[in-house]
mmCIF file with all atom_site columns, C-alpha atoms in Angstrom:
data_model
loop_
_atom_site.group_PDB
_atom_site.id
_atom_site.type_symbol
_atom_site.label_atom_id
_atom_site.label_alt_id
_atom_site.label_comp_id
_atom_site.label_asym_id
_atom_site.label_entity_id
_atom_site.label_seq_id
_atom_site.pdbx_PDB_ins_code
_atom_site.Cartn_x
_atom_site.Cartn_y
_atom_site.Cartn_z
_atom_site.occupancy
_atom_site.B_iso_or_equiv
_atom_site.pdbx_formal_charge
_atom_site.auth_seq_id
_atom_site.auth_comp_id
_atom_site.auth_asym_id
_atom_site.auth_atom_id
_atom_site.pdbx_PDB_model_num
ATOM 1  C CA . UNK Q 1 1  ? 229.238 45.085 88.077 1.00 58.00 ? 12 UNK Q CA 1
ATOM 2  C CA . UNK Q 1 2  ? 227.377 43.526 85.158 1.00 70.00 ? 13 UNK Q CA 1
ATOM 3  C CA . UNK Q 1 3  ? 228.657 44.277 81.569 1.00 73.00 ? 14 UNK Q CA 1
ATOM 4  C CA . UNK Q 1 4  ? 225.981 46.564 79.893 1.00 85.00 ? 15 UNK Q CA 1
ATOM 5  C CA . UNK Q 1 5  ? 224.826 44.593 76.899 1.00 95.00 ? 16 UNK Q CA 1
ATOM 6  C CA . UNK Q 1 6  ? 222.871 46.219 74.107 1.00 97.00 ? 17 UNK Q CA 1
ATOM 7  C CA . UNK Q 1 7  ? 220.350 44.730 71.798 1.00 96.00 ? 18 UNK Q CA 1
ATOM 8  C CA . UNK Q 1 8  ? 220.414 45.256 68.060 1.00 97.00 ? 19 UNK Q CA 1
ATOM 9  C CA . UNK Q 1 9  ? 217.719 47.938 68.240 1.00 97.00 ? 20 UNK Q CA 1
ATOM 10 C CA . UNK Q 1 10 ? 219.635 49.701 70.863 1.00 96.00 ? 21 UNK Q CA 1
ATOM 11 C CA . UNK Q 1 11 ? 222.878 49.633 69.091 1.00 96.00 ? 22 UNK Q CA 1
ATOM 12 C CA . UNK Q 1 12 ? 221.166 50.725 65.904 1.00 96.00 ? 23 UNK Q CA 1
ATOM 13 C CA . UNK Q 1 13 ? 219.900 53.707 67.648 1.00 95.00 ? 24 UNK Q CA 1
ATOM 14 C CA . UNK Q 1 14 ? 223.390 54.520 69.318 1.00 94.00 ? 25 UNK Q CA 1
ATOM 15 C CA . UNK Q 1 15 ? 225.183 54.275 65.938 1.00 93.00 ? 26 UNK Q CA 1
ATOM 16 C CA . UNK Q 1 16 ? 222.424 55.845 64.061 1.00 94.00 ? 27 UNK Q CA 1
ATOM 17 C CA . UNK Q 1 17 ? 222.375 53.009 61.478 1.00 92.00 ? 28 UNK Q CA 1
ATOM 18 C CA . UNK Q 1 18 ? 219.616 50.491 60.418 1.00 94.00 ? 29 UNK Q CA 1
ATOM 19 C CA . UNK Q 1 19 ? 219.252 47.350 62.412 1.00 96.00 ? 30 UNK Q CA 1
ATOM 20 C CA . UNK Q 1 20 ? 219.381 45.326 59.257 1.00 95.00 ? 31 UNK Q CA 1
ATOM 21 C CA . UNK Q 1 21 ? 223.030 46.649 58.682 1.00 94.00 ? 32 UNK Q CA 1
ATOM 22 C CA . UNK Q 1 22 ? 224.012 45.461 62.064 1.00 95.00 ? 33 UNK Q CA 1
ATOM 23 C CA . UNK Q 1 23 ? 222.289 42.075 61.593 1.00 96.00 ? 34 UNK Q CA 1
ATOM 24 C CA . UNK Q 1 24 ? 224.364 41.627 58.085 1.00 95.00 ? 35 UNK Q CA 1
ATOM 25 C CA . UNK Q 1 25 ? 227.596 42.696 60.113 1.00 94.00 ? 36 UNK Q CA 1
ATOM 26 C CA . UNK Q 1 26 ? 226.813 39.834 62.663 1.00 96.00 ? 37 UNK Q CA 1
ATOM 27 C CA . UNK Q 1 27 ? 226.150 37.225 59.913 1.00 95.00 ? 38 UNK Q CA 1
ATOM 28 C CA . UNK Q 1 28 ? 229.349 38.037 58.277 1.00 95.00 ? 39 UNK Q CA 1
ATOM 29 C CA . UNK Q 1 29 ? 231.396 38.182 61.635 1.00 94.00 ? 40 UNK Q CA 1
ATOM 30 C CA . UNK Q 1 30 ? 232.280 41.943 61.128 1.00 93.00 ? 41 UNK Q CA 1
ATOM 31 C CA . UNK Q 1 31 ? 231.152 43.198 64.416 1.00 96.00 ? 42 UNK Q CA 1
ATOM 32 C CA . UNK Q 1 32 ? 231.775 41.830 67.935 1.00 96.00 ? 43 UNK Q CA 1
ATOM 33 C CA . UNK Q 1 33 ? 228.804 40.269 69.476 1.00 97.00 ? 44 UNK Q CA 1
ATOM 34 C CA . UNK Q 1 34 ? 227.570 37.461 72.099 1.00 96.00 ? 45 UNK Q CA 1
ATOM 35 C CA . UNK Q 1 35 ? 224.964 35.059 71.477 1.00 95.00 ? 46 UNK Q CA 1
ATOM 36 C CA . UNK Q 1 36 ? 222.671 34.049 74.497 1.00 92.00 ? 47 UNK Q CA 1
ATOM 37 C CA . UNK Q 1 37 ? 220.257 31.514 73.199 1.00 94.00 ? 48 UNK Q CA 1
ATOM 38 C CA . UNK Q 1 38 ? 218.886 33.049 69.999 1.00 93.00 ? 49 UNK Q CA 1
ATOM 39 C CA . UNK Q 1 39 ? 219.527 36.691 71.175 1.00 95.00 ? 50 UNK Q CA 1
ATOM 40 C CA . UNK Q 1 40 ? 222.307 38.517 69.678 1.00 97.00 ? 51 UNK Q CA 1
ATOM 41 C CA . UNK Q 1 41 ? 223.918 41.146 72.185 1.00 97.00 ? 52 UNK Q CA 1
ATOM 42 C CA . UNK Q 1 42 ? 226.551 43.604 72.123 1.00 97.00 ? 53 UNK Q CA 1
ATOM 43 C CA . UNK Q 1 43 ? 229.106 44.711 75.058 1.00 96.00 ? 54 UNK Q CA 1
ATOM 44 C CA . UNK Q 1 44 ? 229.543 48.285 74.782 1.00 94.00 ? 55 UNK Q CA 1
ATOM 45 C CA . UNK Q 1 45 ? 233.145 48.247 75.632 1.00 93.00 ? 56 UNK Q CA 1
ATOM 46 C CA . UNK Q 1 46 ? 233.713 45.869 72.523 1.00 95.00 ? 57 UNK Q CA 1
ATOM 47 C CA . UNK Q 1 47 ? 231.760 48.008 70.190 1.00 95.00 ? 58 UNK Q CA 1
ATOM 48 C CA . UNK Q 1 48 ? 233.652 51.143 71.367 1.00 93.00 ? 59 UNK Q CA 1
ATOM 49 C CA . UNK Q 1 49 ? 236.890 49.183 70.696 1.00 93.00 ? 60 UNK Q CA 1
ATOM 50 C CA . UNK Q 1 50 ? 235.737 48.114 67.346 1.00 93.00 ? 61 UNK Q CA 1
ATOM 51 C CA . UNK Q 1 51 ? 234.725 51.507 66.353 1.00 92.00 ? 62 UNK Q CA 1
ATOM 52 C CA . UNK Q 1 52 ? 238.255 52.798 67.013 1.00 88.00 ? 63 UNK Q CA 1
ATOM 53 C CA . UNK Q 1 53 ? 239.875 49.944 64.972 1.00 87.00 ? 64 UNK Q CA 1
ATOM 54 C CA . UNK Q 1 54 ? 237.277 50.393 62.327 1.00 81.00 ? 65 UNK Q CA 1
ATOM 55 C CA . UNK Q 1 55 ? 237.814 54.090 62.054 1.00 70.00 ? 66 UNK Q CA 1
ATOM 56 C CA . UNK Q 1 56 ? 241.567 53.602 61.615 1.00 61.00 ? 67 UNK Q CA 1
ATOM 57 C CA . UNK Q 1 57 ? 241.092 50.759 59.096 1.00 59.00 ? 68 UNK Q CA 1
ATOM 58 C CA . UNK Q 1 58 ? 238.809 52.902 56.932 1.00 56.00 ? 69 UNK Q CA 1
ATOM 59 C CA . UNK Q 1 59 ? 241.238 55.919 57.102 1.00 48.00 ? 70 UNK Q CA 1
ATOM 60 C CA . UNK Q 1 60 ? 244.227 53.885 56.088 1.00 52.00 ? 71 UNK Q CA 1
ATOM 61 C CA . UNK Q 1 61 ? 242.424 52.326 53.160 1.00 54.00 ? 72 UNK Q CA 1
ATOM 62 C CA . UNK Q 1 62 ? 241.146 55.803 52.042 1.00 51.00 ? 73 UNK Q CA 1
ATOM 63 C CA . UNK Q 1 63 ? 244.857 56.998 51.952 1.00 53.00 ? 74 UNK Q CA 1
ATOM 64 C CA . UNK Q 1 64 ? 245.955 53.880 50.207 1.00 57.00 ? 75 UNK Q CA 1
ATOM 65 C CA . UNK Q 1 65 ? 243.239 54.455 47.615 1.00 56.00 ? 76 UNK Q CA 1
ATOM 66 C CA . UNK Q 1 66 ? 244.386 58.150 46.970 1.00 53.00 ? 77 UNK Q CA 1
ATOM 67 C CA . UNK Q 1 67 ? 248.045 57.167 46.379 1.00 49.00 ? 78 UNK Q CA 1
#
């Protein structure tokens, strides 16, 4: 089975954030992506894992800032 790849626009729609925010995360290496030529694409599985890890990190930093 081919791995489903999302474009910046598709990922932005799925996550309900601006495409420019995703592009910034790509530039800073803060979101998993694949470059094919000049195209930036995202594996759905990688994004789902990233979301889980990001959620845990954000929750942990919130707890630390309240102590």
